[in-house]
Coordinates of C-alpha atoms in Angstrom, one line a residue:
M14 CA 3.1 101.9 -55.1
G15 CA 5.5 101.4 -52.0
S16 CA 4.0 102.0 -48.7
I17 CA 1.9 104.9 -48.1
A18 CA 2.0 107.1 -45.3
L19 CA -1.0 110.0 -44.4
T20 CA 1.1 112.9 -42.7
A21 CA 0.4 115.5 -40.7
R22 CA 1.8 119.1 -40.0
F23 CA 0.4 122.1 -37.4
P24 CA 1.1 125.3 -39.3
L25 CA 0.5 127.6 -35.5
S26 CA 2.9 123.9 -34.6
A27 CA 0.7 122.8 -31.3
Y28 CA -1.7 120.3 -31.2
H29 CA -4.3 120.4 -29.0
G30 CA -6.4 117.3 -28.1
H31 CA -8.0 116.1 -24.8
G32 CA -8.9 112.8 -24.0
A33 CA -11.9 110.9 -22.5
D34 CA -11.4 111.9 -19.0
G35 CA -10.0 116.0 -20.0
S36 CA -7.0 115.1 -19.7
P37 CA -4.2 116.6 -22.6
D38 CA -3.5 114.2 -25.2
H39 CA 0.0 113.5 -25.7
L40 CA -0.3 112.9 -29.5
P41 CA -2.8 111.9 -32.1
S42 CA -3.8 109.0 -31.9
P43 CA -5.1 106.5 -35.6
A44 CA -8.9 106.3 -33.7
R45 CA -8.1 110.6 -33.7
L46 CA -7.4 110.1 -37.1
F47 CA -9.8 108.5 -38.2
S48 CA -13.0 110.9 -36.4
A49 CA -11.1 113.7 -38.5
L50 CA -12.1 112.3 -42.2
V51 CA -14.6 110.3 -40.8
S52 CA -16.3 114.2 -40.2
A53 CA -15.0 115.3 -43.9
A54 CA -16.7 112.4 -45.7
W55 CA -19.9 113.3 -44.0
T56 CA -19.4 117.4 -44.2
S57 CA -17.9 117.0 -47.0
S58 CA -20.6 116.5 -49.1
A59 CA -23.8 118.1 -50.7
D60 CA -25.7 115.9 -49.8
G61 CA -24.7 115.4 -45.9
S62 CA -23.8 111.2 -46.1
P63 CA -21.0 110.0 -47.8
T64 CA -20.0 109.6 -51.4
R65 CA -19.2 105.8 -51.8
A66 CA -15.7 106.3 -52.9
A67 CA -15.1 108.1 -49.4
G68 CA -17.6 105.0 -47.6
N69 CA -15.6 102.4 -48.8
A70 CA -11.8 103.7 -48.3
L71 CA -13.5 104.9 -44.8
E72 CA -14.3 100.7 -44.5
W73 CA -10.7 99.6 -45.8
L74 CA -9.3 101.9 -42.9
E75 CA -11.8 99.6 -40.6
G76 CA -10.3 96.8 -41.2
N77 CA -6.8 97.9 -41.9
P78 CA -4.8 100.3 -38.5
P79 CA -1.2 101.7 -39.7
T80 CA 1.5 99.2 -39.8
G81 CA 3.6 101.9 -39.0
L82 CA 3.8 105.0 -37.6
R83 CA 6.9 108.4 -37.4
L84 CA 5.9 110.0 -34.3
P85 CA 9.0 113.0 -34.3
P86 CA 9.9 114.1 -30.8
S87 CA 8.1 116.5 -28.9
M88 CA 7.2 118.8 -25.2
S89 CA 4.7 120.2 -24.0
M90 CA 4.0 123.7 -24.1
T91 CA 2.9 123.9 -21.0
D92 CA 5.1 124.1 -17.2
P93 CA 3.7 121.1 -15.3
S94 CA 4.7 122.9 -12.1
I95 CA 1.9 126.0 -13.5
R96 CA -1.8 125.2 -13.6
R97 CA -3.6 127.7 -14.8
I98 CA -7.6 127.7 -14.9
A99 CA -10.6 129.5 -17.3
Y100 CA -13.8 130.5 -16.1
R101 CA -16.6 130.9 -18.4
D102 CA -20.3 131.0 -18.8
T103 CA -21.5 128.1 -19.4
G104 CA -24.5 129.2 -21.2
T105 CA -26.8 126.9 -18.9
L106 CA -28.1 128.6 -15.8
K107 CA -28.2 128.7 -11.4
K108 CA -31.7 130.0 -9.7
H109 CA -31.6 132.2 -12.8
S110 CA -28.1 133.1 -13.0
A111 CA -25.7 132.6 -15.5
K112 CA -23.4 129.7 -14.4
K113 CA -19.4 129.9 -15.1
A114 CA -17.2 126.6 -15.0
G115 CA -13.6 126.7 -14.6
K116 CA -11.0 124.1 -17.7
E117 CA -7.9 123.8 -17.1
I118 CA -5.8 125.9 -19.7
S119 CA -3.3 123.4 -22.3
E120 CA -0.4 124.7 -24.9
G121 CA -0.7 122.2 -26.1
I122 CA 2.1 119.4 -27.7
V123 CA 4.3 120.6 -30.2
F124 CA 6.2 118.2 -32.9
D125 CA 9.4 118.6 -34.2
G126 CA 8.3 117.4 -37.3
E127 CA 5.6 115.8 -39.3
I128 CA 3.4 113.1 -37.6
A129 CA 2.6 110.1 -40.2
W130 CA 0.3 106.7 -40.3
I131 CA 2.1 104.1 -42.0
W132 CA 0.8 101.3 -44.3
E133 CA 2.6 98.8 -46.4
S134 CA 0.3 98.9 -49.3
M135 CA -3.0 101.1 -49.9
P136 CA -5.5 99.5 -52.8
P137 CA -5.1 103.2 -55.6
E138 CA -8.7 103.5 -55.1
V139 CA -8.2 104.0 -51.0
H140 CA -5.4 106.2 -51.6
D141 CA -7.6 108.5 -54.1
A142 CA -10.7 108.6 -52.0
L143 CA -8.2 110.1 -49.0
R144 CA -6.3 112.5 -50.4
E145 CA -9.7 113.6 -51.2
L146 CA -10.9 113.6 -47.8
C147 CA -7.5 115.1 -46.4
A148 CA -7.9 118.4 -48.0
D149 CA -11.3 118.4 -46.1
V150 CA -9.9 117.8 -42.4
P151 CA -10.1 121.0 -40.9
H152 CA -8.3 120.4 -38.0
L153 CA -7.1 117.7 -35.8
G154 CA -8.2 117.2 -32.4
E155 CA -9.1 120.8 -30.8
A156 CA -10.6 123.7 -32.9
D157 CA -7.1 125.7 -32.7
S158 CA -5.1 122.6 -33.6
P159 CA -5.3 123.6 -37.6
V160 CA -3.6 120.3 -39.6
I161 CA -3.0 120.3 -42.8
L162 CA -3.3 116.5 -43.6
E163 CA -1.4 114.6 -46.9
I164 CA -0.6 111.1 -48.2
V165 CA 2.9 110.9 -49.8
N166 CA 4.8 107.6 -50.3
D167 CA 7.8 105.7 -48.5
V168 CA 8.4 107.2 -45.4
R169 CA 10.1 105.2 -42.7
P170 CA 8.1 104.4 -39.6
T171 CA 10.1 104.5 -36.0
W172 CA 7.4 102.3 -34.5
C173 CA 5.6 99.4 -36.1
L174 CA 2.4 97.3 -35.3
N175 CA 3.0 94.0 -33.4
P176 CA -0.7 92.1 -34.0
Q177 CA 0.7 89.8 -31.5
A178 CA 0.8 91.4 -28.9
T179 CA -1.6 90.5 -26.3
A180 CA -2.3 93.3 -23.3
F181 CA -0.1 92.1 -20.8
T182 CA 3.2 92.6 -23.9
A183 CA 5.3 94.6 -21.7
G184 CA 6.7 97.7 -23.3
G185 CA 5.6 99.6 -26.7
L186 CA 2.8 102.2 -27.4
R187 CA -0.9 100.9 -26.7
L188 CA -3.5 103.2 -28.4
P189 CA -7.0 103.5 -29.9
I190 CA -7.5 102.8 -33.6
A191 CA -10.6 101.9 -35.5
V192 CA -12.2 98.5 -36.2
P193 CA -15.6 97.7 -38.6
G194 CA -18.5 99.8 -37.3
R195 CA -16.5 102.7 -35.7
A196 CA -18.0 105.4 -38.8
E197 CA -21.6 104.2 -37.9
A198 CA -20.8 104.6 -34.1
L199 CA -19.9 108.1 -35.0
A200 CA -22.1 108.7 -37.6
R201 CA -25.0 107.6 -34.9
A202 CA -23.5 109.5 -31.5
H203 CA -23.6 113.3 -34.2
E204 CA -27.2 112.1 -35.5
A205 CA -28.2 111.9 -31.1
A206 CA -26.1 115.6 -30.5
Y207 CA -28.1 117.6 -33.0
P208 CA -31.0 115.2 -34.1
S209 CA -32.3 116.9 -37.3
K210 CA -36.2 117.1 -35.4
S211 CA -36.6 120.3 -33.7
P212 CA -38.0 120.1 -29.7
T213 CA -41.6 121.0 -28.9
S214 CA -42.2 124.0 -27.4
K215 CA -42.8 121.9 -23.7
D216 CA -38.6 120.5 -24.0
D217 CA -37.9 124.2 -24.8
K218 CA -39.1 125.5 -22.3
Y219 CA -37.2 128.0 -20.2
K220 CA -35.8 126.5 -16.6
E221 CA -34.9 128.3 -13.5
T222 CA -31.5 125.9 -13.3
E223 CA -29.7 124.2 -16.1
S224 CA -27.1 121.7 -17.0
V225 CA -24.4 121.6 -19.7
V226 CA -24.7 118.1 -22.1
T227 CA -22.6 116.6 -23.4
F228 CA -22.1 114.4 -26.5
P229 CA -19.1 112.5 -25.2
S230 CA -17.2 110.3 -28.1
P231 CA -18.8 106.9 -28.5
L232 CA -17.0 104.0 -27.3
D233 CA -18.2 101.4 -29.9
C234 CA -16.2 99.9 -31.7
L235 CA -12.8 100.5 -31.3
A236 CA -9.1 98.1 -29.9
T237 CA -6.0 99.5 -28.9
A238 CA -3.2 98.2 -31.0
H239 CA 0.6 97.8 -29.3
Y240 CA 3.2 99.7 -31.4
E241 CA 6.9 98.4 -30.7
P242 CA 10.5 101.3 -31.9
V243 CA 11.9 100.3 -34.7
G244 CA 15.3 99.9 -34.0
Q245 CA 15.2 100.3 -30.6
E246 CA 16.8 96.1 -28.3
A247 CA 16.7 97.7 -25.2
S248 CA 17.8 95.2 -22.5
A249 CA 14.4 94.4 -19.5
G250 CA 16.6 95.3 -17.0
E251 CA 17.8 98.9 -19.3
L252 CA 15.0 101.2 -17.0
L253 CA 14.2 99.0 -13.8
P254 CA 15.0 100.9 -10.8
W255 CA 17.5 98.1 -9.6
G256 CA 19.9 96.2 -11.3
D257 CA 22.0 93.4 -8.3
V258 CA 20.7 91.8 -5.6
V259 CA 22.0 90.5 -2.8
I260 CA 20.2 87.2 -0.6
F261 CA 21.1 86.3 3.1
L262 CA 18.8 83.3 4.1
A263 CA 17.9 84.5 7.6
D264 CA 14.7 83.4 10.0
D265 CA 13.7 85.5 13.3
G266 CA 16.3 84.5 15.1
S267 CA 14.4 81.1 17.0
G268 CA 14.4 79.3 13.6
Q269 CA 10.7 81.4 12.5
E270 CA 10.1 83.0 10.2
I271 CA 10.0 86.7 10.5
E272 CA 6.3 87.6 10.4
P273 CA 5.2 90.1 8.4
S274 CA 4.1 93.0 11.3
R275 CA 7.7 92.7 12.2
R276 CA 9.3 93.1 8.2
V277 CA 9.9 95.9 8.0
G278 CA 12.3 96.6 12.0
W279 CA 14.5 93.9 11.3
C280 CA 15.0 95.5 7.2
V281 CA 16.0 98.4 9.9
G282 CA 18.3 96.4 11.4
L283 CA 20.2 95.4 8.5
H284 CA 20.0 98.9 6.9
K285 CA 21.6 99.9 10.9
A286 CA 24.9 96.9 10.4
I287 CA 25.7 97.7 7.3
I288 CA 26.1 101.4 7.7
S289 CA 28.0 100.2 11.4
R290 CA 30.1 98.3 9.2
I291 CA 31.4 100.7 6.7
G292 CA 31.7 103.6 9.2
D293 CA 31.7 107.4 8.4
G294 CA 31.7 108.8 5.2
A295 CA 28.6 105.5 4.3
P296 CA 26.9 106.9 0.4
A297 CA 24.2 108.8 0.8
M298 CA 22.7 105.7 -1.5
V299 CA 22.9 103.7 1.8
T300 CA 21.5 106.0 4.3
G301 CA 19.4 108.6 2.4
H302 CA 21.2 112.0 3.4
Y303 CA 21.8 113.7 -0.5
P304 CA 24.0 116.7 0.3
E305 CA 22.2 120.2 -0.4
G306 CA 21.0 121.2 -3.8
R307 CA 22.5 117.2 -4.8
A308 CA 19.0 115.9 -6.9
V309 CA 17.6 112.6 -4.8
P310 CA 16.5 109.8 -7.0
A311 CA 13.5 108.0 -7.0
N312 CA 15.3 105.3 -5.4
R313 CA 18.7 104.1 -3.7
L314 CA 19.5 101.0 -1.4
A315 CA 16.5 98.7 -0.4
I316 CA 16.3 96.0 1.6
H317 CA 13.4 93.6 2.2
Y318 CA 12.5 89.7 3.7
L319 CA 10.6 87.5 2.0
S320 CA 9.4 84.1 2.9
A321 CA 10.6 80.9 1.3
S322 CA 7.3 79.9 0.0
V323 CA 7.1 83.5 -1.6
L324 CA 10.9 82.7 -3.2
A325 CA 9.9 80.0 -4.6
Q326 CA 7.8 81.4 -7.4
S327 CA 11.8 83.2 -7.7
L328 CA 14.4 82.3 -9.9
I329 CA 16.2 81.0 -6.3
G330 CA 14.0 78.0 -5.8
G331 CA 13.6 76.1 -2.5
I332 CA 16.0 77.4 0.0
D333 CA 16.9 75.8 3.2
A334 CA 15.6 78.5 6.0
P335 CA 12.2 80.2 6.4
G336 CA 13.1 83.0 4.5
A337 CA 15.5 85.2 2.8
F338 CA 17.3 89.2 2.8
L339 CA 17.5 90.7 -0.5
I340 CA 19.7 93.5 -0.9
M341 CA 18.6 95.2 -4.0
L342 CA 21.2 97.8 -5.3
P343 CA 20.0 100.7 -7.5
R344 CA 20.3 100.3 -11.6
D345 CA 22.4 102.6 -11.3
V346 CA 24.5 102.5 -9.1
D347 CA 28.3 104.0 -9.1
P348 CA 30.6 100.9 -9.1
S349 CA 32.5 102.5 -6.6
E350 CA 30.6 102.8 -3.7
A351 CA 28.4 99.5 -4.8
G352 CA 32.1 98.3 -4.2
V353 CA 31.4 99.8 -0.9
I354 CA 28.2 98.3 0.5
L355 CA 29.6 94.6 -1.0
G356 CA 32.9 94.9 1.1
A357 CA 30.2 95.9 4.0
L358 CA 28.2 92.4 2.8
A359 CA 31.3 90.8 3.3
G360 CA 31.2 89.3 6.7
L361 CA 28.2 89.7 8.1
R362 CA 27.0 86.1 9.9
W363 CA 24.5 88.7 12.7
V364 CA 21.5 91.8 12.7
R365 CA 19.8 92.3 15.6
S366 CA 15.7 93.9 16.5
R367 CA 14.3 94.6 19.2
W368 CA 13.0 91.5 19.0
G369 CA 15.6 89.6 19.2
V370 CA 19.4 88.7 17.2
A371 CA 18.7 86.5 13.4
R372 CA 21.7 84.7 12.0
V373 CA 22.2 85.4 8.7
Q374 CA 23.2 83.0 5.4
P375 CA 24.0 84.5 2.5
L376 CA 23.2 82.9 -1.3
D377 CA 27.3 82.1 -3.5
E378 CA 26.0 84.1 -6.3
T379 CA 24.7 87.9 -7.4
H380 CA 21.3 87.7 -8.9
S381 CA 19.5 89.6 -11.0
A382 CA 16.6 92.4 -10.4
A383 CA 15.3 91.9 -13.9
S384 CA 14.9 88.5 -14.3
F385 CA 14.0 87.6 -10.5
W386 CA 11.0 86.1 -11.1
K387 CA 10.2 82.7 -12.8
E388 CA 7.5 83.3 -15.8
P389 CA 4.0 83.3 -15.8
A390 CA 2.8 79.7 -16.4
P391 CA 0.4 79.1 -20.2
G392 CA -3.1 80.8 -19.7
T393 CA -1.8 82.6 -16.7
A394 CA -1.6 86.5 -16.1
R395 CA 0.7 88.0 -14.0
L396 CA -0.8 90.4 -11.7
W397 CA 1.4 91.7 -8.3
S398 CA 0.4 92.1 -4.7
P399 CA 2.5 94.6 -2.3
T400 CA 4.1 92.2 0.4
P401 CA 3.7 92.5 3.3
A402 CA 2.2 95.3 2.2
A403 CA 2.9 98.7 1.3
V404 CA 2.7 102.5 2.1
P405 CA 1.2 105.5 0.0
E406 CA 3.1 108.1 0.4
V407 CA -0.5 110.7 -0.7
V408 CA -3.6 110.4 0.4
R409 CA -5.5 112.6 0.8
Q410 CA -5.5 115.9 -1.8
R411 CA -8.6 118.6 -2.4
G412 CA -10.7 117.6 -5.4
E413 CA -11.3 114.5 -6.7
W414 CA -8.8 111.8 -5.3
S415 CA -9.3 108.1 -4.3
F416 CA -7.8 105.6 -2.5
E417 CA -6.4 104.0 -6.1
N418 CA -4.6 106.7 -7.3
A419 CA -2.2 106.9 -3.9
I420 CA -1.6 103.3 -5.2
L421 CA -0.7 104.5 -9.3
L422 CA 1.3 107.2 -7.2
S423 CA 3.2 105.2 -5.1
L424 CA 4.3 103.4 -9.0
G425 CA 4.5 106.6 -10.7
F426 CA 7.1 108.2 -7.5
V427 CA 9.1 104.5 -8.5
W428 CA 9.0 104.9 -12.0
R429 CA 9.7 109.2 -11.8
D430 CA 13.3 109.5 -13.3
Q431 CA 11.9 107.5 -16.3
L432 CA 8.8 109.6 -16.8
K433 CA 8.2 112.8 -18.2
S434 CA 8.9 114.8 -15.9
V435 CA 5.7 116.7 -14.0
G436 CA 5.2 120.0 -11.4
R437 CA 5.2 119.6 -7.1
G438 CA 1.6 119.5 -5.4
P439 CA -1.7 118.4 -6.0
Q440 CA -1.4 118.5 -10.3
G441 CA 2.2 116.6 -10.4
Y442 CA 0.6 114.2 -8.3
R443 CA -2.5 113.5 -11.3
D444 CA -0.4 114.1 -13.8
L445 CA 1.9 111.7 -12.5
V446 CA -1.0 109.8 -12.1
S447 CA -2.6 110.2 -15.7
Q448 CA 1.1 108.9 -17.2
V449 CA 1.5 105.6 -14.7
R450 CA -2.4 105.2 -16.9
E451 CA -1.0 105.4 -19.6
R452 CA 1.2 102.7 -19.3
R453 CA -1.7 100.4 -18.3
A454 CA -1.5 100.5 -14.6
S455 CA -4.4 99.7 -12.5
V456 CA -5.7 99.2 -9.4
M457 CA -7.9 95.3 -9.8
W458 CA -8.5 94.8 -5.7
Y459 CA -7.2 96.1 -2.3
Q460 CA -7.7 96.2 0.9
R461 CA -6.9 98.6 3.9
V462 CA -4.4 97.1 6.6
A463 CA -6.2 97.7 10.3
R464 CA -4.1 96.1 12.5
R465 CA -1.2 97.4 13.7
P466 CA -0.8 99.8 10.8
S467 CA 2.8 101.8 11.7
A468 CA 4.6 98.4 11.5
Y469 CA 4.5 98.7 7.9
S470 CA 6.0 102.4 7.8
H471 CA 8.6 103.9 7.8
K472 CA 9.3 107.3 9.5
M473 CA 6.1 108.5 8.3
P474 CA 6.4 112.7 7.8
Q475 CA 4.4 114.3 10.6
G476 CA 1.3 114.8 11.2
M477 CA 0.4 112.3 8.6
T478 CA -1.0 108.3 9.9
A479 CA 0.4 105.8 7.8
Q480 CA -2.5 104.0 5.4
P481 CA -1.3 100.5 5.0
Y482 CA -3.3 98.2 2.0
R483 CA -2.9 94.7 0.2
A484 CA -4.0 94.6 -3.2
L485 CA -3.4 92.8 -6.5
I486 CA -2.1 95.3 -9.2
D487 CA -1.4 95.7 -12.9
A488 CA 1.1 97.7 -13.7
G489 CA 0.9 96.9 -17.4
D490 CA 4.1 98.5 -19.3
L491 CA 6.0 99.4 -15.9
L492 CA 7.8 95.9 -14.8
P493 CA 8.3 93.4 -17.0
D494 CA 6.6 89.7 -15.6
R495 CA 10.1 88.1 -13.9
A496 CA 11.4 91.7 -12.9
L497 CA 12.1 92.8 -9.0
M498 CA 10.0 96.6 -7.3
A499 CA 8.9 97.2 -4.0
V500 CA 6.8 100.6 -3.6
G501 CA 5.7 103.1 -1.3
Q502 CA 7.0 104.8 1.7
S503 CA 8.6 102.0 3.1
R504 CA 9.9 100.7 -0.1
H505 CA 13.5 101.0 0.5
L506 CA 12.9 98.8 3.8
G507 CA 10.7 96.0 4.1
G508 CA 7.7 96.9 2.6
G509 CA 5.6 97.1 -0.6
L510 CA 7.4 94.3 -2.5
L511 CA 5.6 93.4 -5.3
A512 CA 5.2 89.5 -5.6
P513 CA 3.6 87.8 -8.4
A514 CA -0.6 86.9 -8.0
D515 CA -1.0 84.8 -11.1
L516 CA -4.4 84.4 -12.2
P517 CA -6.3 83.1 -15.3
A518 CA -6.1 85.4 -18.6
E519 CA -9.3 85.4 -18.7
L520 CA -10.4 86.2 -15.3
V521 CA -7.8 89.2 -15.3
R522 CA -9.2 90.5 -18.9
D523 CA -12.4 90.5 -17.3
M524 CA -10.9 92.7 -14.5
S525 CA -9.4 94.7 -16.6
R526 CA -12.5 95.8 -18.5
R527 CA -14.4 96.1 -15.9
N528 CA -11.9 97.8 -14.6
D529 CA -11.3 100.1 -17.8
A530 CA -14.7 100.7 -17.9
E531 CA -14.9 102.3 -14.2
H532 CA -12.4 105.2 -15.4

């Protein structure tokens, strides 16, 4: 017997599912499939407990996650720019009046074909037991997404399990899976939600005010599996925001490193010098002024300054200067525009700012943003810290919104051309943050910069106040360990460059677990 696959197709075309936080689920994970099979095992038997064959099959699944997945193309049926909320009676009271609650409506995800969870091999008795359980699974996800599950042979995966992956392995797809004990954890949660003993008259008496009692799915006995695409070997720099990096050694005009609070100003000075040397007709990716009607890309030419101590963590190594300017060209820059920029940089020797004149000296070679930093040392995990500070583009929003969300939104803005399209306004921002979290990005720590906050921003919109911060950020799958990137409102001119901040891997794992527990 070759590979065995459990396939799912949705007769009503759409899959509806939600995560623990209520956000739409983009695909049914192996853990969700396992929960559906557990439900079928408990409800299909006459005595309300699984048969021995079903119990053995579930136990086998807990120890053997799918080795492959077949995920067809998919798309959301909901226009991300339109937010619809349905209000309904909750069946509870507030001061004798019926309470209503709103819930955002999602029309689900449509798949162009069957989803398949694939195992390289499977014991015959498990195969037979699962075939019977599949017939008793009415839906996957919400009750309004009925499903037909079947066992078939020889399905080729589009994603394969990587058992050697760690929490810091970049790329791929991370999905929750069941591990030993998961079936019992689900059974205990069901018993707690639906106790066999009826409540006493005292517990069940009328109350003037009542609340909705929820029983979220337990998180016990779950793990995360890392799946990688089959036959896709994209280079590390293929989807990064910036490509080539031109470096100019520089000081502040007096032989010293440029102060952190002055770096945005000095980078603006270098930016003006480049535009002046180009003359009329400077490309929009340099000026930032795009013709009306033209789509504005997420990123354009970026200019930053790094101290020699930070540059020592890069492949450039030690330099004979207090620091250096980095001119970062977008990954997809037009070759003719790149030629214009490089021509303007040729012969550049001086940069002016309101603090003086600095002499600059170019390095002979151009460096790659995809492989700019050194690898983290063994036993450490790479976090990132914005230098000299980053400024979030959006700080306040109606409803639940934290400064941490603002930081993650900045990551989303940098990567928005590679992430799924979202609508405008508050809901679009929240959708973008959700996608960033799905890529395992998180904020480990942050601190606002209270002294001279305006020094770290560039042309804030009218009515907005700059709120710069320093932080430790886990960029998850978005950023490889060696890549160069900047975030925030001033990411194109001197602010928010992500510098490596390597910590012991065990410490980072503990921080990640605490962070996940809080969210």
